[in-house]
CSV table of C-alpha atoms in Angstrom, one decimal:
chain,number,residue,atom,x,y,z
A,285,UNK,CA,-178.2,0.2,-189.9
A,286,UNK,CA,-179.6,2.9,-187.2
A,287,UNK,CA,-183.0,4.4,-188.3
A,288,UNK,CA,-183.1,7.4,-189.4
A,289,UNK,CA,-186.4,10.1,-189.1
A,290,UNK,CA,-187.2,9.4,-185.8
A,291,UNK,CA,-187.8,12.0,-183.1
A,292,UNK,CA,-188.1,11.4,-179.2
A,293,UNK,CA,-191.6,11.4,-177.9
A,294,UNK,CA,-191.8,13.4,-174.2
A,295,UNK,CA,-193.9,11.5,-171.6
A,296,UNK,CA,-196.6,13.6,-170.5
A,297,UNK,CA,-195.8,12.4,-167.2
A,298,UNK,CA,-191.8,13.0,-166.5
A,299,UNK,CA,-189.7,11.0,-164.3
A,300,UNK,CA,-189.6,13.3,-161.1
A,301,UNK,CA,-193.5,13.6,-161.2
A,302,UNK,CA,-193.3,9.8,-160.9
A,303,UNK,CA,-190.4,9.9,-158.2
A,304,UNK,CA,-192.7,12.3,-156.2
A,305,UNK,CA,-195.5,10.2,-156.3
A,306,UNK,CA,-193.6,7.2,-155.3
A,307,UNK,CA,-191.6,9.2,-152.3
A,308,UNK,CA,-188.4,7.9,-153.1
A,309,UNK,CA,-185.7,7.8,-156.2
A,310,UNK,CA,-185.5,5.7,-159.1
A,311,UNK,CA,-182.2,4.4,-160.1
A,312,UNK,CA,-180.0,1.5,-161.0
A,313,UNK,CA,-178.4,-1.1,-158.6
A,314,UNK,CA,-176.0,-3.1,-161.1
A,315,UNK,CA,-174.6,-6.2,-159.5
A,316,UNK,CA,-171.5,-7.8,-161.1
A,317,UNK,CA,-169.7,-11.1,-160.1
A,318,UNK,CA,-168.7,-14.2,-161.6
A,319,UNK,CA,-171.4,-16.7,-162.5
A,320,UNK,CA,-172.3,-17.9,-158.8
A,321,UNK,CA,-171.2,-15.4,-156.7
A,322,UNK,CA,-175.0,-15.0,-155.6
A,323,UNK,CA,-176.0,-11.6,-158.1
A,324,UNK,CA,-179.5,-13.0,-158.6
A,325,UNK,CA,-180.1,-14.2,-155.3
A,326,UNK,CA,-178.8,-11.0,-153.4
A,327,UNK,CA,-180.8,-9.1,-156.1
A,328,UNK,CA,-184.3,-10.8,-155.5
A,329,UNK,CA,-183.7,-10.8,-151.7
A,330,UNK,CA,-182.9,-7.2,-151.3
A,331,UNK,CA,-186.2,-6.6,-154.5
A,332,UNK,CA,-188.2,-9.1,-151.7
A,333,UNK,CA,-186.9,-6.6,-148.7
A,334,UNK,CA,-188.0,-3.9,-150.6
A,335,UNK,CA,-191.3,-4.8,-151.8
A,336,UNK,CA,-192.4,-5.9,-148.2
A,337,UNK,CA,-191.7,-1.3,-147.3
A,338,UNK,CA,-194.2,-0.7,-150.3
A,339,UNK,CA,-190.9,0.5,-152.3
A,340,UNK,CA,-191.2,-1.0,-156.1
A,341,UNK,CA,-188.6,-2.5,-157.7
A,342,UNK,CA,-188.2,-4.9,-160.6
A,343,UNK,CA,-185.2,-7.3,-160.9
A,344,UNK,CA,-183.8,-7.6,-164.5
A,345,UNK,CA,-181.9,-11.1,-164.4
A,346,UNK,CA,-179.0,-12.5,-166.9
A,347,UNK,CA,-180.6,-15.8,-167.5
A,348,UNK,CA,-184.0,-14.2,-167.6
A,349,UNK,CA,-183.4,-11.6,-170.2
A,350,UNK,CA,-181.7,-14.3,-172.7
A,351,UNK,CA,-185.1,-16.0,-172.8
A,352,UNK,CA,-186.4,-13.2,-174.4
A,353,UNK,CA,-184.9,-10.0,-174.8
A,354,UNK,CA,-181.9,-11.2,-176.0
A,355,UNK,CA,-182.3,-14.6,-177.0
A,356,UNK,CA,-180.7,-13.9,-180.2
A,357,UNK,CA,-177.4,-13.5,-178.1
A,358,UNK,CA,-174.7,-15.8,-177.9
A,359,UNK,CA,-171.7,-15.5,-175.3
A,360,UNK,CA,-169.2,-14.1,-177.7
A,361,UNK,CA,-167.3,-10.6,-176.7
A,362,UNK,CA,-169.6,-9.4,-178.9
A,363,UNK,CA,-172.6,-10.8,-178.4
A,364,UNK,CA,-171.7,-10.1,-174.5
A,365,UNK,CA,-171.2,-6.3,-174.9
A,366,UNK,CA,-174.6,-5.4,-177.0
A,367,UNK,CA,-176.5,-7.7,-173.9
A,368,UNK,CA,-175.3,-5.2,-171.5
A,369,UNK,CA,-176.1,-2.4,-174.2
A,370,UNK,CA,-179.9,-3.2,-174.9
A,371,UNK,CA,-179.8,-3.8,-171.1
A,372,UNK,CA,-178.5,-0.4,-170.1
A,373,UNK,CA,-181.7,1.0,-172.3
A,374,UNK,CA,-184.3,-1.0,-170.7
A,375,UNK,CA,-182.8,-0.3,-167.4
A,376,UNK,CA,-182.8,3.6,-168.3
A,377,UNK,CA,-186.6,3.3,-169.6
A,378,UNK,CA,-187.4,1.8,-165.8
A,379,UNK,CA,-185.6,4.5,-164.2
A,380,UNK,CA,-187.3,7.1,-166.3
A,381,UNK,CA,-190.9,5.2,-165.2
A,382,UNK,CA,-189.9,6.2,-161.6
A,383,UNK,CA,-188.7,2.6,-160.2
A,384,UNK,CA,-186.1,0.9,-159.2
A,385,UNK,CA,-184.6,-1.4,-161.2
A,386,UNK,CA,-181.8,-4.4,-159.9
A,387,UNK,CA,-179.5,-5.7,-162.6
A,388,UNK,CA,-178.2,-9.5,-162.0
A,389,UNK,CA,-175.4,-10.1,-165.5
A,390,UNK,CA,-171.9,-10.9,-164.9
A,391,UNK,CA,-171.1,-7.8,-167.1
A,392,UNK,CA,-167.5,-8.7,-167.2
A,393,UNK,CA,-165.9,-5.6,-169.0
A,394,UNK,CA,-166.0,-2.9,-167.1
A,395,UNK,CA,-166.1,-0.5,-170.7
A,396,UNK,CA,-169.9,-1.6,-170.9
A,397,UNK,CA,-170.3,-0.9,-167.8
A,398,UNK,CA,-169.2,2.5,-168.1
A,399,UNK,CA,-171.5,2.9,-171.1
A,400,UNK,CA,-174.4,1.9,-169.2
A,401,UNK,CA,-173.2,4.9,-166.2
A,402,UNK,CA,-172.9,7.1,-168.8
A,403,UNK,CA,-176.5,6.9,-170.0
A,404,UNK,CA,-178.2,7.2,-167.0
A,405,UNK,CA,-177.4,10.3,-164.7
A,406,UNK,CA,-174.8,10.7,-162.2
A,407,UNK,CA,-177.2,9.7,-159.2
A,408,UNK,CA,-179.3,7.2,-160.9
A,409,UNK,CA,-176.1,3.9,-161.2
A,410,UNK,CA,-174.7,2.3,-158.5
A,411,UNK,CA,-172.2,-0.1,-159.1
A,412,UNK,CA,-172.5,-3.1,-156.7
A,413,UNK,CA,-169.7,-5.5,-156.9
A,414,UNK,CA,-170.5,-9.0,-155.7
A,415,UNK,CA,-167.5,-10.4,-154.7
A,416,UNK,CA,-166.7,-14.2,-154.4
A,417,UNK,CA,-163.1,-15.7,-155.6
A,418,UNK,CA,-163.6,-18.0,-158.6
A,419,UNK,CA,-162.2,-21.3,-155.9
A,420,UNK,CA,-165.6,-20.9,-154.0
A,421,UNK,CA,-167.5,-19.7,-157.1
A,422,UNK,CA,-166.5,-23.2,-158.6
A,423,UNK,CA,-167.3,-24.9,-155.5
A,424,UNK,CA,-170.8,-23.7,-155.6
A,425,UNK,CA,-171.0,-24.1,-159.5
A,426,UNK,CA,-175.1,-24.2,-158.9
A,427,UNK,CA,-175.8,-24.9,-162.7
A,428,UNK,CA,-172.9,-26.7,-163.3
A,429,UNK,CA,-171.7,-24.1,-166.4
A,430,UNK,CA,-167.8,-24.4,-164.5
A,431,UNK,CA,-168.0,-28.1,-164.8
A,432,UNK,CA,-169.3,-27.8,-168.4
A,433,UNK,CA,-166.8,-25.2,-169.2
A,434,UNK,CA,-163.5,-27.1,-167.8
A,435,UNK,CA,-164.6,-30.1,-170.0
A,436,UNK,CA,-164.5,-27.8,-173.1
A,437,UNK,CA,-168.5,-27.5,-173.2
A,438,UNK,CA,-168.9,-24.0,-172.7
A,439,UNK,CA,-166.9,-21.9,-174.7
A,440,UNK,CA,-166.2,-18.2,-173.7
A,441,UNK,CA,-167.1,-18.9,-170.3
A,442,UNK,CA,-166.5,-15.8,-168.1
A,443,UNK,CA,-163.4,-16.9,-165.4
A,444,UNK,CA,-162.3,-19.5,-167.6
A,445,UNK,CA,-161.5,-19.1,-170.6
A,446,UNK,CA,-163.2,-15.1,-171.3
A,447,UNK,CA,-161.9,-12.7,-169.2
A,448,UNK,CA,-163.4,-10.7,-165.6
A,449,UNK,CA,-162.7,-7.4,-165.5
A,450,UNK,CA,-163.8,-6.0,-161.9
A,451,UNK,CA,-164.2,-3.0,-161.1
A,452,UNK,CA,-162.2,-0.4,-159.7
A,453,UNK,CA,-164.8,1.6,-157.8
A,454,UNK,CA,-168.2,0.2,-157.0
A,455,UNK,CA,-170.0,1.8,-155.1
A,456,UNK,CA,-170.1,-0.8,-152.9
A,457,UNK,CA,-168.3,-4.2,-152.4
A,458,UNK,CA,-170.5,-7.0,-150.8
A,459,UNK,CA,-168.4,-10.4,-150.0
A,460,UNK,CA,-170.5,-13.2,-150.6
A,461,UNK,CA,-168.1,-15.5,-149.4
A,462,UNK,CA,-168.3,-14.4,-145.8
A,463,UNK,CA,-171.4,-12.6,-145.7
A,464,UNK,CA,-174.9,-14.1,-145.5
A,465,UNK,CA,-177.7,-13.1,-147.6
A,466,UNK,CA,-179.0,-11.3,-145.1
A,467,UNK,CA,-176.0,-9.8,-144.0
A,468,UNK,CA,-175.7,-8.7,-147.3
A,469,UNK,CA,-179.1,-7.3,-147.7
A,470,UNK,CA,-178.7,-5.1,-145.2
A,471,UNK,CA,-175.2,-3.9,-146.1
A,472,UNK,CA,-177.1,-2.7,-149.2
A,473,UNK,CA,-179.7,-1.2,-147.1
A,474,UNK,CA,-177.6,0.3,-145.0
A,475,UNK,CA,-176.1,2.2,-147.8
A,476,UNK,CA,-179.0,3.4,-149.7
A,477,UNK,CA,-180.4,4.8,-146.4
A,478,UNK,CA,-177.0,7.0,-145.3
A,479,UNK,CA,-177.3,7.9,-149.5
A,480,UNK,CA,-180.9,9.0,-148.8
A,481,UNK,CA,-181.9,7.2,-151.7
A,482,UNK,CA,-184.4,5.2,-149.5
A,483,UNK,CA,-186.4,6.2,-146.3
A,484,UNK,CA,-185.6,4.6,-143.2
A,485,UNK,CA,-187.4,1.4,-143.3
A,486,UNK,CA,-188.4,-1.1,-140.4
């Protein structure tokens, strides 16, 4: 049951304050992709890129967050759409302390996705769709979950036997499957410069 009596506390120091301070926007990269498409290693690459132009970011990853966060999650529907909920409010409380955050979950359904835009402003998520065909995705396989999951292991395993939803209109596509890491980095870069979300860096 939802608490009830509870009132919003202000920050004494708001979000734009923080963005000035920093010289540059705060807002959410979400990458999406089937398990192995490369979501956590893009992520952490780009955070690395980042880090080394003095702009902070902090990467939120899938298997991370179930060590803690949500440890009390399973890999149910359910269980899948209220990760990406409390996820969509922690990402919202590091955009609203001025910093960029990177999200790394498959987030299969694009309706929780949605719900996550929804909270955040119109400026502040950016959809990035990491794209890899399940073939090469099983190919790679680099915890061995696809193996697990065609022997019946896994249950509710996202490509086998739960379903991907991609979406419809990221904001921007990257194609692991022919693209390098780096390549891919700086597709992202690319973008967030001509968005002015970042300054020209390097």
């Amino acid at each position: 049951m939802a608490a009830s009596n509870i009132v919003w506390h202000d920050s004494s120091v708001t979000k734009e304050e923080r963005r000035k301070r920093n010289n540059y926007q705060s807002y959410v990269l979400w990458f999406t992709g089937l398990s192995g498409s490369g979501k956590s290693t893009l992520a952490n690459a780009l955070a690395r890129y980042l880090f080394e132009a003095n702009i902070q970011t902090y990467v939120l990853d899938g298997d991370n967050i179930r060590h803690g966060l949500n440890r009390d999650l399973g890999f149910t529907d359910e269980d899948r759409k209220e990760n990406i909920r409390r996820i969509g409010e922690v990402s919202k409380l590091f955009v609203d302390s001025g910093q960029i955050v990177l999200t790394a979950f498959i987030s299969p359904f694009r309706e929780d996705r949605q719900q996550v835009r929804e909270i955040l402003s119109e400026d502040e998520f950016f959809e990035v769709y990491v794209k890899c065909s399940l073939d090469e995705c099983e190919v790679r396989d680099p915890k061995g979950l696809y193996k697990k999951a065609r022997n019946n292991e896994i249950k509710h395993f996202t490509g086998i036997d739960s379903p991907y939803e991609e979406p419809e209109n990221p904001a921007i596509i990257v194609d692991t499957e022919k693209q390098t890491v780096e390549e891919s980095v700086k597709q992202i870069v690319d973008f967030l410069q001509a968005k002015g979300l970042i300054q020209n860096i390097f």
